[in-house]
């Protein structure tokens, strides 16, 4: 327009086109993501769960599952592991683990994985909603089978308690306690003094959590130590 190549009307039209395209582009991307079929993960080399009957059923083999598996295997307990990510299954196979493909948040998969005959179910998937769903399904369909669940945070832990989990643990709780203990000793506490204080902190946290389960997230706020 400055050099007379286009006039005012053409400039207004081009400006409107640019503005409209900028507005429509993110909408078109969202529409594309919703309408296009999701890519189906390759199940090459992966065996679906069917007719499993181990004493322990572990659902999910991420960071938590890998650690939890070790003492169980060391004690000689039979363990069936199911995982919904085919690549995780293939990776674990390279380390000598036999893992079956299956979504533990589905009742038919739980039956195929032997949940009804298990002595213990470990709900350790990498998705908080799936974990809660697994606990709910197990308690509805297999009420006599204890279920231990991994909680992602404090609110999720409360959710799992209400869903019926026999035991739940926040994934960062024990590591946080361990780091706190080490920090005390780095700052001059003896090992005995650090252990004594951490025992008090554990008890304080347990009391606070019990109050929160009964009365909501802020019910135990007075037990939380603050730097204010």
C-alpha atoms as one frame of an Amber mdcrd trajectory, in Angstrom:
protein
   0.000   0.000   0.000   2.929   2.322   0.780   4.279   1.990  -2.764   0.909
   1.993  -4.483   0.856  -1.697  -5.358  -2.485  -2.178  -3.551  -5.130   0.303
  -2.544  -6.916   0.821   0.743  -9.735  -1.605  -0.052  -7.324  -4.413  -0.966
  -5.271  -3.709   2.159  -8.381  -3.992   4.326  -9.329  -7.271   2.648  -5.854
  -8.784   3.139  -5.776  -7.637   6.769  -9.161  -9.258   7.396  -7.947 -12.503
   5.783  -4.874 -12.571   8.019  -6.927 -11.913  11.170  -9.542 -14.532  10.302
  -6.857 -17.125   9.497  -5.120 -16.446  12.811  -8.405 -16.979  14.658  -9.361
 -20.110  12.732  -5.986 -21.885  12.814  -6.084 -23.032  16.464  -9.761 -24.003
  16.060  -8.901 -26.091  12.996  -6.056 -27.779  14.903  -8.412 -28.688  17.754
 -11.003 -29.974  15.268  -8.341 -32.016  13.486  -7.156 -33.593  16.736 -10.695
 -34.554  17.702 -11.833 -35.904  14.340  -8.692 -37.710  13.227  -8.424 -41.273
  14.542  -5.848 -41.792  17.248  -2.823 -43.818  16.155  -3.059 -47.403  17.320
   0.112 -48.490  19.152   1.895 -51.448  17.633   1.323 -54.672  19.557   4.160
 -56.460  17.802   5.854 -58.853  20.206   3.251 -58.205  22.910   1.010 -60.874
  24.422  -2.410 -59.965  25.818  -3.341 -61.021  29.345  -5.423 -64.190  29.306
  -5.864 -66.888  31.914  -3.257 -65.531  34.348  -3.290 -66.955  37.870  -0.333
 -65.679  39.887  -0.612 -64.917  43.601   0.049 -61.218  43.003  -1.388 -59.133
  40.182   0.538 -55.956  39.455  -1.108 -53.376  37.208   1.403 -50.964  35.722
   5.147 -51.398  35.376   6.483 -47.845  35.471   8.951 -46.430  37.978   6.933
 -47.562  40.991   6.107 -51.011  39.680   9.723 -51.793  38.874  10.778 -51.045
  42.456   7.844 -52.819  44.125   8.432 -55.961  42.086  11.861 -56.585  43.581
  11.016 -57.650  47.175   8.071 -59.746  45.940  10.230 -61.619  43.458  13.005
 -61.965  46.047  10.512 -63.689  48.399   9.495 -66.077  45.613   5.921 -64.845
  45.217   4.412 -65.565  41.811   3.502 -62.293  40.124   1.576 -61.435  36.965
   2.243 -57.969  35.565   0.000 -56.200  33.079   0.766 -52.916  31.357  -1.137
 -50.821  28.799   1.924 -49.364  27.057   3.334 -51.823  24.482   6.715 -50.097
  24.377   7.121 -50.441  28.142   6.402 -54.148  27.750   9.032 -54.501  25.047
  11.580 -52.525  27.052  10.955 -54.640  30.160  11.384 -57.800  28.114  14.979
 -56.781  27.429  15.579 -56.829  31.198  14.070 -60.282  31.599  10.525 -59.396
  32.697   7.436 -61.133  31.360   4.642 -58.560  31.108   1.255 -58.980  29.494
  -0.679 -56.300  27.645  -3.897 -55.137  29.266  -5.784 -52.123  30.584  -6.354
 -52.779  34.271  -9.152 -50.217  34.369 -11.333 -52.645  32.378 -13.246 -55.370
  34.194 -12.825 -57.955  31.421  -9.051 -57.466  31.546  -9.020 -57.869  35.327
 -10.836 -61.175  34.970  -8.424 -62.329  32.242  -5.472 -61.308  34.419  -6.668
 -63.472  37.312  -7.752 -60.707  39.677 -10.413 -62.898  41.262  -7.896 -65.593
  42.236  -5.115 -63.241  43.361  -4.076 -62.846  46.991  -3.103 -59.233  46.372
  -3.579 -56.614  43.653  -1.165 -53.720  43.192  -2.629 -50.737  41.340   0.421
 -48.840  40.053  -0.418 -47.372  36.625   0.948 -44.028  35.503  -2.506 -42.414
  35.413  -4.291 -41.260  38.553  -7.789 -41.684  37.106  -6.981 -45.219  35.978
  -5.669 -46.023  39.460  -8.873 -44.870  41.109 -10.961 -46.788  38.569  -8.969
 -49.959  39.217  -9.538 -49.684  42.975 -13.256 -49.120  42.447 -13.568 -52.103
  40.093 -11.593 -54.431  42.344 -13.608 -53.511  45.414 -16.897 -53.918  43.543
 -16.066 -57.176  41.768 -13.466 -58.819  44.053 -14.166 -57.358  47.519 -12.127
 -60.003  49.364  -8.929 -59.295  47.430  -6.813 -56.584  49.106  -5.623 -53.807
  46.821  -2.611 -51.565  47.354  -2.529 -48.390  45.273  -0.034 -45.734  44.329
  -1.302 -42.214  45.053  -0.062 -39.290  42.980  -0.631 -36.657  45.654  -2.473
 -36.018  48.913  -5.863 -35.411  47.306  -5.512 -38.549  45.224  -4.624 -40.517
  48.348  -7.859 -39.343  49.957  -9.733 -40.321  46.797  -8.250 -43.821  46.933
  -9.224 -44.248  50.582 -12.820 -43.372  49.742 -12.670 -45.778  46.770 -11.806
 -48.596  49.182  -8.044 -49.088  48.809  -6.675 -51.269  51.599  -3.419 -49.322
  51.524  -2.270 -46.305  49.561   0.938 -44.312  49.527   1.840 -41.031  47.901
   4.665 -41.680  45.478   6.812 -38.854  46.891   6.132 -39.384  50.610   8.926
 -41.773  51.562  11.519 -40.059  49.368  10.520 -36.716  50.920  10.963 -38.116
  54.417  14.349 -39.583  53.484  15.581 -36.286  52.042  14.292 -34.389  55.076
  16.180 -36.770  57.386  19.395 -36.343  55.411  18.966 -32.557  55.405  18.715
 -32.553  59.201  21.955 -34.507  59.523  23.727 -32.264  57.008  22.711 -29.332
  59.199  24.151 -30.882  62.366  21.595 -33.322  63.784  22.853 -36.678  64.965
  21.349 -39.724  63.284  19.404 -40.521  66.444  18.020 -36.970  66.752  17.058
 -36.921  63.069  15.269 -40.280  63.372  13.384 -39.102  66.464  12.174 -35.925
  64.781  11.216 -37.722  61.565   9.138 -40.157  63.626   7.239 -37.165  65.034
   6.791 -35.717  61.536   5.463 -39.064  60.277   2.977 -39.258  63.126   1.916
 -35.655  62.559   1.369 -36.318  58.854  -0.633 -39.482  59.583  -2.890 -37.606
  62.024  -3.381 -34.802  59.530  -4.240 -37.248  56.752  -6.819 -39.044  58.933
  -8.491 -35.716  59.656  -8.503 -34.819  55.953 -10.078 -38.123  54.949 -12.906
 -37.450  57.393 -13.316 -33.703  56.924 -11.720 -32.595  53.650  -8.386 -31.225
  52.478  -8.193 -28.342  54.991  -9.396 -30.285  58.019  -5.882 -30.949  59.293
  -4.353 -27.631  58.320  -3.452 -26.738  61.906  -1.084 -29.718  62.024   0.907
 -28.482  59.028   4.146 -26.757  60.020   4.602 -23.483  58.116   7.388 -20.938
  57.674   4.952 -17.981  57.982
